[in-house]
PDB file of C-alpha atoms in Angstrom:
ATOM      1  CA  UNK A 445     -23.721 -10.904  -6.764  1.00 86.00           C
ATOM      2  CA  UNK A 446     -21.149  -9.002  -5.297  1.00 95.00           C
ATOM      3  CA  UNK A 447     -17.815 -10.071  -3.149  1.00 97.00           C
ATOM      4  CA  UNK A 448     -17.546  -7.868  -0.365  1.00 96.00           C
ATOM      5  CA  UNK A 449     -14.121  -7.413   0.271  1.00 96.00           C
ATOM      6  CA  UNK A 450     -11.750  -5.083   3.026  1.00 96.00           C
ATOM      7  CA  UNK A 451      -8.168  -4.156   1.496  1.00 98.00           C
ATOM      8  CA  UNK A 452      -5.419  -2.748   2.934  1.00 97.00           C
ATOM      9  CA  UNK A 453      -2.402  -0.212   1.287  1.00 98.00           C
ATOM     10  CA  UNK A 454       1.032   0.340   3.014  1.00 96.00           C
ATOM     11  CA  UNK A 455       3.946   2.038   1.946  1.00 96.00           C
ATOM     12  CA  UNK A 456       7.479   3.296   3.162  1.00 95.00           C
ATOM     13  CA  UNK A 457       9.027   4.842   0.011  1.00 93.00           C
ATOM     14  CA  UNK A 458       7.952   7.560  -1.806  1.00 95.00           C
ATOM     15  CA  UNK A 459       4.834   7.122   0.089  1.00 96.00           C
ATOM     16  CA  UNK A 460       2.008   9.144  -0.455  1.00 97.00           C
ATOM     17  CA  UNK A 461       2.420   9.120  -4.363  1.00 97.00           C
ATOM     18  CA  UNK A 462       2.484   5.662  -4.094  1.00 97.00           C
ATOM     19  CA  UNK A 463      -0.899   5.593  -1.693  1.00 98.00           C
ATOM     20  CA  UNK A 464      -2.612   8.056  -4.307  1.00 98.00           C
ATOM     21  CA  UNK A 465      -1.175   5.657  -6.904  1.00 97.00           C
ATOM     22  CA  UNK A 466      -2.254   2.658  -5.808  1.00 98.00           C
ATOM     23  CA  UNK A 467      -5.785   4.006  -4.965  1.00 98.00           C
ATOM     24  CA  UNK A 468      -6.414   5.677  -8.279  1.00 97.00           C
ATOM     25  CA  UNK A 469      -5.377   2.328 -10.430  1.00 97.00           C
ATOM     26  CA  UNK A 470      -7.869   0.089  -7.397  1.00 98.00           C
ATOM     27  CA  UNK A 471     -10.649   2.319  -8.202  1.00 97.00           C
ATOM     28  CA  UNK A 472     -10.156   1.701 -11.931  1.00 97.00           C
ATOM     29  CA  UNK A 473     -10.456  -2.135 -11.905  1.00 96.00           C
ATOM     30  CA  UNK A 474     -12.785  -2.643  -8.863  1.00 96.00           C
ATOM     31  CA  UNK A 475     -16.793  -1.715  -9.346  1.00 89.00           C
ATOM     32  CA  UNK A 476     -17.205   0.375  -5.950  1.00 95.00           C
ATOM     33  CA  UNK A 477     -14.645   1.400  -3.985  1.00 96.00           C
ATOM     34  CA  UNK A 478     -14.071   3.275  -1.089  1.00 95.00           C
ATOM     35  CA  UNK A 479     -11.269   4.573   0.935  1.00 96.00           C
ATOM     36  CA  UNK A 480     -10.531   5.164   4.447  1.00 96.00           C
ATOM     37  CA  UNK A 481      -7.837   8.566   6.245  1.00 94.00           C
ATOM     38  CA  UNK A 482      -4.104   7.933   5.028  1.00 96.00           C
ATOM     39  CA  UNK A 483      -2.634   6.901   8.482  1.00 96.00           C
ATOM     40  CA  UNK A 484       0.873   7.496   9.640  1.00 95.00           C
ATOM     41  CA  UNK A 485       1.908   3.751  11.339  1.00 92.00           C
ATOM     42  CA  UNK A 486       5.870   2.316  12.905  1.00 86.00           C
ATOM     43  CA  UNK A 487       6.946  -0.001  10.573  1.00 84.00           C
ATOM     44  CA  UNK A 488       5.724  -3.539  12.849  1.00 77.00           C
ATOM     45  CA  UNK A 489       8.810  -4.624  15.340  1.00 70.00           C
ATOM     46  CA  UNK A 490       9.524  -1.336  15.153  1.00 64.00           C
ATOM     47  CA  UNK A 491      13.132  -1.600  13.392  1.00 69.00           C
ATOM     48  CA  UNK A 492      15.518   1.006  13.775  1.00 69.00           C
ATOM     49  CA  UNK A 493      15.822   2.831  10.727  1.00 73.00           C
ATOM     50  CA  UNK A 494      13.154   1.574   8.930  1.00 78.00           C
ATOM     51  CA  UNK A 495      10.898   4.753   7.501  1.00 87.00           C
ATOM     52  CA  UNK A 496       7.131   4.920   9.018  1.00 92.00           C
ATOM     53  CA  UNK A 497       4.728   3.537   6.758  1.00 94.00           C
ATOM     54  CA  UNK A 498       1.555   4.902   5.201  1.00 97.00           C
ATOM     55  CA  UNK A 499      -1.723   2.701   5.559  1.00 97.00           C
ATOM     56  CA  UNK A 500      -5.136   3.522   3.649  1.00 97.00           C
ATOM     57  CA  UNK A 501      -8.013   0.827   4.351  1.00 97.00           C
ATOM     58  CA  UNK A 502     -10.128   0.407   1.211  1.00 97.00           C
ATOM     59  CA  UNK A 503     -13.763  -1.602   1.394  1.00 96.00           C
ATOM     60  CA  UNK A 504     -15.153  -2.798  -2.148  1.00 96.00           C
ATOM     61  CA  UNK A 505     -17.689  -4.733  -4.246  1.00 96.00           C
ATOM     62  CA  UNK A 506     -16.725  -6.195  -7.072  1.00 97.00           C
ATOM     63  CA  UNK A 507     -17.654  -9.011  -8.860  1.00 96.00           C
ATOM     64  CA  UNK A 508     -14.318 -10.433  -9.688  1.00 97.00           C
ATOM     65  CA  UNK A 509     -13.518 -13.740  -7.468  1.00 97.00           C
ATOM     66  CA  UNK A 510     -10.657 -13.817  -5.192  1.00 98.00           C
ATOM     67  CA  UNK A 511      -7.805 -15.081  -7.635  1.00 98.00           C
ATOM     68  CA  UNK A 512      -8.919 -12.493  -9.819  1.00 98.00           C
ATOM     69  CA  UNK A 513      -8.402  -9.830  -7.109  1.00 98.00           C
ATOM     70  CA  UNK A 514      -5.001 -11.379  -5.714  1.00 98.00           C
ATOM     71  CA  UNK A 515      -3.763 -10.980  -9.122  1.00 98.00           C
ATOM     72  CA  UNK A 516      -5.014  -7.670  -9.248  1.00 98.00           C
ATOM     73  CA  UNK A 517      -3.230  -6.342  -6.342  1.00 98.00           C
ATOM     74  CA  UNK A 518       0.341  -8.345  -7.019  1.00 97.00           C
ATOM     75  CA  UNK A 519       0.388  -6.970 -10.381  1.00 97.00           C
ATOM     76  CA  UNK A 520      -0.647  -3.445  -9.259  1.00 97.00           C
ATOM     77  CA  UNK A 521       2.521  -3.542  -6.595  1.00 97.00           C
ATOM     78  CA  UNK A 522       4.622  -5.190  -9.131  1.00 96.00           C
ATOM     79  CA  UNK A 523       3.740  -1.804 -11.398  1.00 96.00           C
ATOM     80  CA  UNK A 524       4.428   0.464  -8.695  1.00 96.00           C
ATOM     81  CA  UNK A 525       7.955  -1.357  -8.309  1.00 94.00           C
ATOM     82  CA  UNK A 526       7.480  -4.003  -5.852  1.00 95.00           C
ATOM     83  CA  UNK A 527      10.122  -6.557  -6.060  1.00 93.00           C
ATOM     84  CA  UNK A 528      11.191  -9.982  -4.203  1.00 89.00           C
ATOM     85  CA  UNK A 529      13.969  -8.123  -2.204  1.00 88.00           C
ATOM     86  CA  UNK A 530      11.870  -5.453  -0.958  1.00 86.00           C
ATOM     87  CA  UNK A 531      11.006  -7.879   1.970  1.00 78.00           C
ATOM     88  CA  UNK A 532      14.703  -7.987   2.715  1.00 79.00           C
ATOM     89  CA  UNK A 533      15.045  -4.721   2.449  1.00 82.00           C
ATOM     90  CA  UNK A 534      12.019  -3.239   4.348  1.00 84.00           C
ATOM     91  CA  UNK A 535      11.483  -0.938   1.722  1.00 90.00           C
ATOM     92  CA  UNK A 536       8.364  -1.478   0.284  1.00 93.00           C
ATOM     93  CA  UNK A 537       7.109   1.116  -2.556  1.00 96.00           C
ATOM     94  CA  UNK A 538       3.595  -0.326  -2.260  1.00 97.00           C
ATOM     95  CA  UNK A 539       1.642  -3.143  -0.714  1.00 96.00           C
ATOM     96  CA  UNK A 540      -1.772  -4.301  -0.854  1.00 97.00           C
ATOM     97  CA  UNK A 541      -3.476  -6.878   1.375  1.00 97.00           C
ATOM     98  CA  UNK A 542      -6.817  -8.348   1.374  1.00 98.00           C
ATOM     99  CA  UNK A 543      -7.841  -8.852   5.087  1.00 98.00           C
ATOM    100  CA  UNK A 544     -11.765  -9.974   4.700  1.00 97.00           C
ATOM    101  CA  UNK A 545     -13.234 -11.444   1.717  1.00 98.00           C
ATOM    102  CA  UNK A 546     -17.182 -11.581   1.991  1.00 97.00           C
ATOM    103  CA  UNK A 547     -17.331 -13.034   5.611  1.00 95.00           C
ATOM    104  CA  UNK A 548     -13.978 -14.752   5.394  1.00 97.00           C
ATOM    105  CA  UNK A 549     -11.191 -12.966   7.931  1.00 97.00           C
ATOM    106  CA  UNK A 550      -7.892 -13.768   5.472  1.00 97.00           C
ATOM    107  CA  UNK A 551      -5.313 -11.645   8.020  1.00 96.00           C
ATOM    108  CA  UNK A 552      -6.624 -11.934  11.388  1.00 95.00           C
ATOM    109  CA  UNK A 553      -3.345 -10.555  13.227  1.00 94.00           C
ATOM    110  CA  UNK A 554      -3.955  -7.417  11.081  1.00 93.00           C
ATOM    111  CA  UNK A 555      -7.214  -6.647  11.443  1.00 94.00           C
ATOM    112  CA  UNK A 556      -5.904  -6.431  15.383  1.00 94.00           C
ATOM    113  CA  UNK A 557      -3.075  -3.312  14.486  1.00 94.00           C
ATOM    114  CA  UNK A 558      -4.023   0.316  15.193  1.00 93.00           C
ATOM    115  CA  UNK A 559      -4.026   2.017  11.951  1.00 94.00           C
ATOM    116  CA  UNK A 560      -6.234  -0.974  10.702  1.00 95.00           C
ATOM    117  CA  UNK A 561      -8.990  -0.345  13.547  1.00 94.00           C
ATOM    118  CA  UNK A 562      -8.402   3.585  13.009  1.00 94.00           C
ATOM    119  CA  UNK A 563      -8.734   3.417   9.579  1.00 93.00           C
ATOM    120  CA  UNK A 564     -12.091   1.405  10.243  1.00 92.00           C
ATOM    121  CA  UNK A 565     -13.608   4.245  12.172  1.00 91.00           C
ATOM    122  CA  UNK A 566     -13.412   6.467   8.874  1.00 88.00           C
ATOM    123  CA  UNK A 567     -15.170   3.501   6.357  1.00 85.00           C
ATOM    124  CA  UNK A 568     -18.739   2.768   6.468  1.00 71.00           C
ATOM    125  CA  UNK A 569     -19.548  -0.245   7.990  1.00 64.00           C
ATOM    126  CA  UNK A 570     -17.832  -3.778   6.941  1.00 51.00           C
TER     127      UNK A 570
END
């Protein structure tokens, strides 16, 4: 059986490499993968001077469990030069969330922001 399973990529720095990136190295460890628009979105607060982020939505089957795909995705933004600090500094090269595993809703408060429900419109149904 497959997980069904809704991911989400963000970035601030060096952004669409890192989107492309991050995409091409997902769709070498998952099974299926697809991947919604690259979506332009404020960085959340809305800080002054923090660069605009770009989002890409991504739903998959795989048949990996869920630890298996949380390590996939820390390690894949640790690659891409994620570090500790870059929380601090709110520049992030790459991150990537899981929001829904199967039926399970893991991020509910961002599942609610805009580039998330645009970026659903271009996916096939989840």
């Amino acid at each position: 059986m497959l997980n069904k399973l809704l991911l989400c990529l963000g970035s601030n720095r060096n952004k669409l490499v890192n989107i492309e990136l991050a995409s091409r190295k997902l769709s070498s460890h998952i099974e299926q993968i697809l991947f919604s628009e690259i979506i332009e979105s404020d960085p959340v607060g809305r800080d002054p001077g923090v660069e605009n982020y770009l989002n890409r939505l991504a739903i998959a089957y795989t048949s990996k469990s869920l630890a298996e795909v949380i390590s996939l995705c820390k390690n894949l933004e640790k690659e891409l030069g994620r570090t500790p600090e870059d929380k601090i500094s709110k520049s992030v090269p790459i991150d990537i969330d899981i929001l829904k595993w199967n039926k399970q809703i893991l991020k509910e408060e961002e599942l609610k922001r805009e580039y998330v429900v645009k970026g659903l419109h271009t996916l096939p149904l989840f």
